[in-house]
Tab-separated table of C-alpha atoms in Angstrom:
chain	number	residue	atom	x	y	z
D	1	MET	CA	-1.048	-17.957	-14.949
D	2	THR	CA	-1.848	-14.240	-14.735
D	3	ASP	CA	-1.789	-13.860	-18.526
D	4	GLU	CA	-4.109	-16.850	-18.839
D	5	LEU	CA	-6.574	-15.277	-16.400
D	6	ILE	CA	-6.569	-12.015	-18.323
D	7	GLY	CA	-6.889	-13.799	-21.673
D	8	GLU	CA	-9.789	-15.911	-20.436
D	9	TYR	CA	-11.550	-12.826	-19.051
D	10	LEU	CA	-11.130	-10.872	-22.291
D	11	GLY	CA	-12.331	-13.884	-24.272
D	12	ARG	CA	-15.495	-14.012	-22.180
D	13	LEU	CA	-15.883	-10.270	-22.655
D	14	GLU	CA	-15.636	-10.549	-26.426
D	15	ALA	CA	-18.164	-13.393	-26.443
D	16	ALA	CA	-20.572	-11.434	-24.246
D	17	ALA	CA	-20.229	-8.396	-26.526
D	18	ARG	CA	-21.112	-10.261	-29.720
D	19	GLY	CA	-24.389	-8.325	-29.852
D	20	LEU	CA	-22.521	-5.020	-30.182
D	21	PRO	CA	-21.347	-3.646	-33.522
D	22	PRO	CA	-17.933	-5.117	-34.431
D	23	ASP	CA	-16.050	-1.819	-34.093
D	24	ARG	CA	-17.571	-1.087	-30.685
D	25	ARG	CA	-16.885	-4.626	-29.523
D	26	ALA	CA	-13.208	-4.386	-30.521
D	27	GLU	CA	-12.918	-0.959	-28.919
D	28	LEU	CA	-14.484	-2.187	-25.678
D	29	VAL	CA	-12.136	-5.170	-25.404
D	30	ALA	CA	-9.111	-2.975	-26.183
D	31	GLU	CA	-10.052	-0.403	-23.561
D	32	ILE	CA	-10.669	-2.999	-20.868
D	33	ARG	CA	-7.307	-4.600	-21.677
D	34	GLU	CA	-5.627	-1.200	-21.406
D	35	HIS	CA	-7.386	-0.579	-18.101
D	36	ILE	CA	-6.132	-3.904	-16.691
D	37	ASP	CA	-2.569	-3.239	-17.906
D	38	THR	CA	-2.594	0.242	-16.360
D	39	VAL	CA	-3.751	-0.992	-12.955
D	40	LEU	CA	-1.222	-3.836	-13.022
D	41	ALA	CA	1.572	-1.404	-13.850
D	42	GLN	CA	0.676	0.603	-10.731
D	43	SER	CA	0.522	-2.501	-8.504
D	44	PRO	CA	3.588	-3.560	-6.470
D	45	ASP	CA	3.412	-7.105	-7.826
D	46	ARG	CA	1.786	-9.085	-10.629
D	47	THR	CA	0.483	-12.091	-8.725
D	48	GLU	CA	-2.556	-14.215	-9.450
D	49	ALA	CA	-4.303	-12.686	-6.430
D	50	THR	CA	-3.671	-9.159	-7.749
D	51	VAL	CA	-5.087	-10.018	-11.175
D	52	ARG	CA	-8.155	-11.698	-9.676
D	53	THR	CA	-8.796	-8.628	-7.518
D	54	ILE	CA	-8.615	-6.332	-10.552
D	55	LEU	CA	-10.985	-8.532	-12.552
D	56	ASP	CA	-13.396	-8.820	-9.623
D	57	ARG	CA	-13.557	-5.039	-9.360
D	58	LEU	CA	-14.293	-4.709	-13.048
D	59	GLY	CA	-17.237	-7.057	-12.679
D	60	THR	CA	-18.349	-9.850	-14.944
D	61	PRO	CA	-17.964	-9.453	-18.727
D	62	GLU	CA	-21.755	-9.478	-19.003
D	63	GLU	CA	-22.015	-6.542	-16.606
D	64	ILE	CA	-19.404	-4.597	-18.578
D	65	VAL	CA	-21.260	-5.204	-21.849
D	66	GLN	CA	-24.539	-4.146	-20.282
D	67	GLU	CA	-22.897	-0.984	-18.920
D	68	ALA	CA	-21.329	-0.255	-22.297
D	69	GLY	CA	-24.543	-0.762	-24.251
D	70	VAL	CA	-27.210	0.415	-21.821
D	71	GLY	CA	-25.820	2.167	-18.751
D	72	LEU	CA	-24.133	4.981	-20.729
D	73	PRO	CA	-25.119	6.756	-23.932
D	74	GLU	CA	-24.128	5.026	-27.167
D	75	THR	CA	-21.787	7.899	-27.994
D	76	ALA	CA	-19.945	7.804	-24.663
D	77	PRO	CA	-16.245	6.938	-25.056
D	78	VAL	CA	-15.339	3.391	-24.082
D	79	ARG	CA	-12.615	4.781	-21.805
D	80	GLU	CA	-15.363	6.509	-19.831
D	81	ARG	CA	-17.297	3.261	-19.578
D	82	ALA	CA	-14.226	1.393	-18.328
D	83	ALA	CA	-13.577	4.082	-15.724
D	84	ALA	CA	-17.201	3.947	-14.593
D	85	VAL	CA	-17.000	0.187	-14.162
D	86	GLY	CA	-13.649	0.359	-12.389
D	87	GLN	CA	-14.987	2.907	-9.907
D	88	ALA	CA	-18.175	1.023	-9.151
D	89	SER	CA	-16.809	-0.907	-6.198
D	90	PRO	CA	-13.933	1.029	-4.563
D	91	ARG	CA	-12.098	-0.525	-1.655
D	92	PRO	CA	-12.546	1.074	1.756
D	93	ARG	CA	-9.721	3.369	2.773
D	94	ALA	CA	-7.264	2.611	5.519
D	95	GLY	CA	-9.100	2.554	8.830
D	96	ALA	CA	-8.417	2.748	12.537
D	97	PHE	CA	-6.745	-0.673	12.547
D	98	GLU	CA	-3.971	0.424	10.191
D	99	ILE	CA	-3.573	3.814	11.883
D	100	ALA	CA	-3.279	2.107	15.281
D	101	ALA	CA	-0.640	-0.248	13.890
D	102	VAL	CA	1.473	2.625	12.548
D	103	MET	CA	1.138	4.686	15.733
D	104	LEU	CA	2.170	1.749	17.915
D	105	LEU	CA	5.135	1.049	15.661
D	106	LEU	CA	6.131	4.703	15.987
D	107	ILE	CA	5.545	5.516	19.670
D	108	GLY	CA	4.417	2.241	21.244
D	109	GLY	CA	7.929	1.516	22.440
D	110	VAL	CA	8.043	4.875	24.217
D	111	VAL	CA	4.643	4.575	25.924
D	112	LEU	CA	5.039	0.895	26.807
D	113	PRO	CA	8.667	-0.162	26.285
D	114	VAL	CA	9.147	-3.128	23.947
D	115	LEU	CA	5.599	-4.470	24.391
D	116	GLY	CA	3.903	-1.468	22.786
D	117	TRP	CA	6.034	-1.748	19.666
D	118	LEU	CA	5.517	-5.531	19.499
D	119	VAL	CA	1.747	-5.022	19.528
D	120	GLY	CA	2.183	-2.668	16.574
D	121	VAL	CA	4.162	-5.373	14.739
D	122	VAL	CA	1.365	-7.886	15.347
D	123	LEU	CA	-1.231	-5.445	13.968
D	124	LEU	CA	1.009	-4.691	10.993
D	125	TRP	CA	1.283	-8.351	10.010
D	126	ALA	CA	-2.406	-8.991	10.693
D	127	SER	CA	-3.542	-6.329	8.225
D	128	ALA	CA	-4.147	-7.221	4.585
D	129	ARG	CA	-3.448	-3.626	3.514
D	130	TRP	CA	0.305	-4.056	3.315
D	131	THR	CA	2.413	-6.304	1.125
D	132	LEU	CA	5.145	-8.568	2.487
D	133	ARG	CA	7.730	-5.939	1.546
D	134	ASP	CA	5.823	-3.241	3.468
D	135	LYS	CA	5.607	-5.453	6.558
D	136	LEU	CA	9.321	-6.249	6.460
D	137	ILE	CA	10.145	-2.551	6.151
D	138	GLY	CA	7.861	-1.665	9.071
D	139	SER	CA	9.255	-4.444	11.251
D	140	LEU	CA	12.975	-4.481	10.492
D	141	LEU	CA	14.089	-1.134	9.075
D	142	PHE	CA	13.820	0.883	12.322
D	143	PRO	CA	12.688	-1.554	15.032
D	144	GLY	CA	11.420	0.143	18.154
D	145	GLY	CA	10.327	3.344	16.425
D	146	LEU	CA	10.947	6.529	18.386
D	147	ALA	CA	11.967	4.490	21.423
D	148	ILE	CA	15.427	4.125	19.873
D	149	PRO	CA	16.332	7.858	19.703
D	150	VAL	CA	14.794	8.316	23.164
D	151	PHE	CA	16.992	5.492	24.480
D	152	TYR	CA	20.082	6.983	22.833
D	153	PHE	CA	19.369	10.350	24.409
D	154	PHE	CA	18.834	9.093	27.945
D	155	PHE	CA	21.660	6.580	27.687
D	156	TRP	CA	24.095	9.334	26.786
D	157	SER	CA	22.672	11.692	29.427
D	158	GLY	CA	23.001	8.985	32.068
D	159	SER	CA	26.610	8.263	31.150
D	160	ALA	CA	27.677	11.926	31.140
D	161	THR	CA	29.591	13.337	34.127
D	162	CYS	CA	29.695	17.021	34.917
D	163	SER	CA	32.418	18.947	36.675
D	164	GLY	CA	31.920	21.752	39.139
D	165	THR	CA	32.427	24.288	36.363
D	166	GLY	CA	29.384	22.977	34.509
D	167	ASP	CA	31.275	21.152	31.751
D	168	CYS	CA	29.889	17.691	30.987
D	169	GLU	CA	31.692	14.812	29.385
D	170	SER	CA	30.334	11.430	28.387
D	171	SER	CA	32.168	8.406	29.716
D	172	GLY	CA	31.133	6.395	26.660
D	173	THR	CA	29.716	7.446	23.316
D	174	SER	CA	30.504	11.003	22.234
D	175	ALA	CA	27.756	13.593	22.030
D	176	ASP	CA	28.157	13.957	18.258
D	177	THR	CA	27.757	10.220	17.721
D	178	VAL	CA	24.694	10.020	19.954
D	179	LEU	CA	23.152	13.034	18.245
D	180	THR	CA	23.764	11.549	14.805
D	181	LEU	CA	22.359	8.146	15.737
D	182	SER	CA	19.351	9.717	17.414
D	183	LEU	CA	18.654	11.945	14.426
D	184	VAL	CA	18.923	9.048	11.964
D	185	ALA	CA	16.618	6.870	14.081
D	186	PHE	CA	14.156	9.736	14.579
D	187	VAL	CA	13.915	10.701	10.895
D	188	GLY	CA	13.961	7.078	9.777
D	189	SER	CA	11.128	6.117	12.124
D	190	LEU	CA	8.980	9.016	10.932
D	191	ALA	CA	9.747	8.170	7.299
D	192	SER	CA	8.857	4.515	7.863
D	193	ALA	CA	5.547	5.479	9.496
D	194	ALA	CA	4.732	7.896	6.665
D	195	TYR	CA	5.550	5.200	4.108
D	196	LEU	CA	3.226	2.668	5.761
D	197	LEU	CA	0.369	5.178	5.947
D	198	HIS	CA	0.897	6.080	2.295
D	199	ARG	CA	0.867	2.436	1.267
D	200	ALA	CA	-2.270	1.728	3.298
D	201	ARG	CA	-4.089	4.700	1.754
D	202	ARG	CA	-2.929	3.781	-1.725
D	203	ALA	CA	-4.239	0.258	-1.207
D	204	GLY	CA	-7.632	1.803	-0.466
D	205	ASP	CA	-7.780	3.950	-3.599
């Protein structure tokens, strides 16, 4: 279906460009095809919705032909025309909604145990910035965010008993294990938050 959409669009483009010299018409169609292939290669998936979004941003074939023949000098490279068209309607960058979602996923469980993180999950899934894979990573990879290493730390501290000489021993999990688990959860939560912010910003480019 995606190939059919692209083929139909390029067919309309070639028909709209019939008033251009044959070599310029062929060059224009080739450059627009290359532009579409490049954007698709950088996209996380090749769905019908992704292709339609790319074509919508390019504009109608008639607009592209007008830009190629009138909006830029006749000697301007077609690649430059394609870039100009592709940049005409950029998507807005990640806003406060996405930032709030990431922050709640990261520290919401610390500020408001359980509920704060769950609100972040709701915001994550409500945003159209992230793909299904991104949302699954944000929800399941390190659930709870920084609340997990904080819990590990206080759980171990609460289970430790100290003698009169000042030596402390844990009655349960060893200090090395707690430190390792806390460090993994801490670094993993930060990495997950950084990944989501990166994906949201990339979606806005």
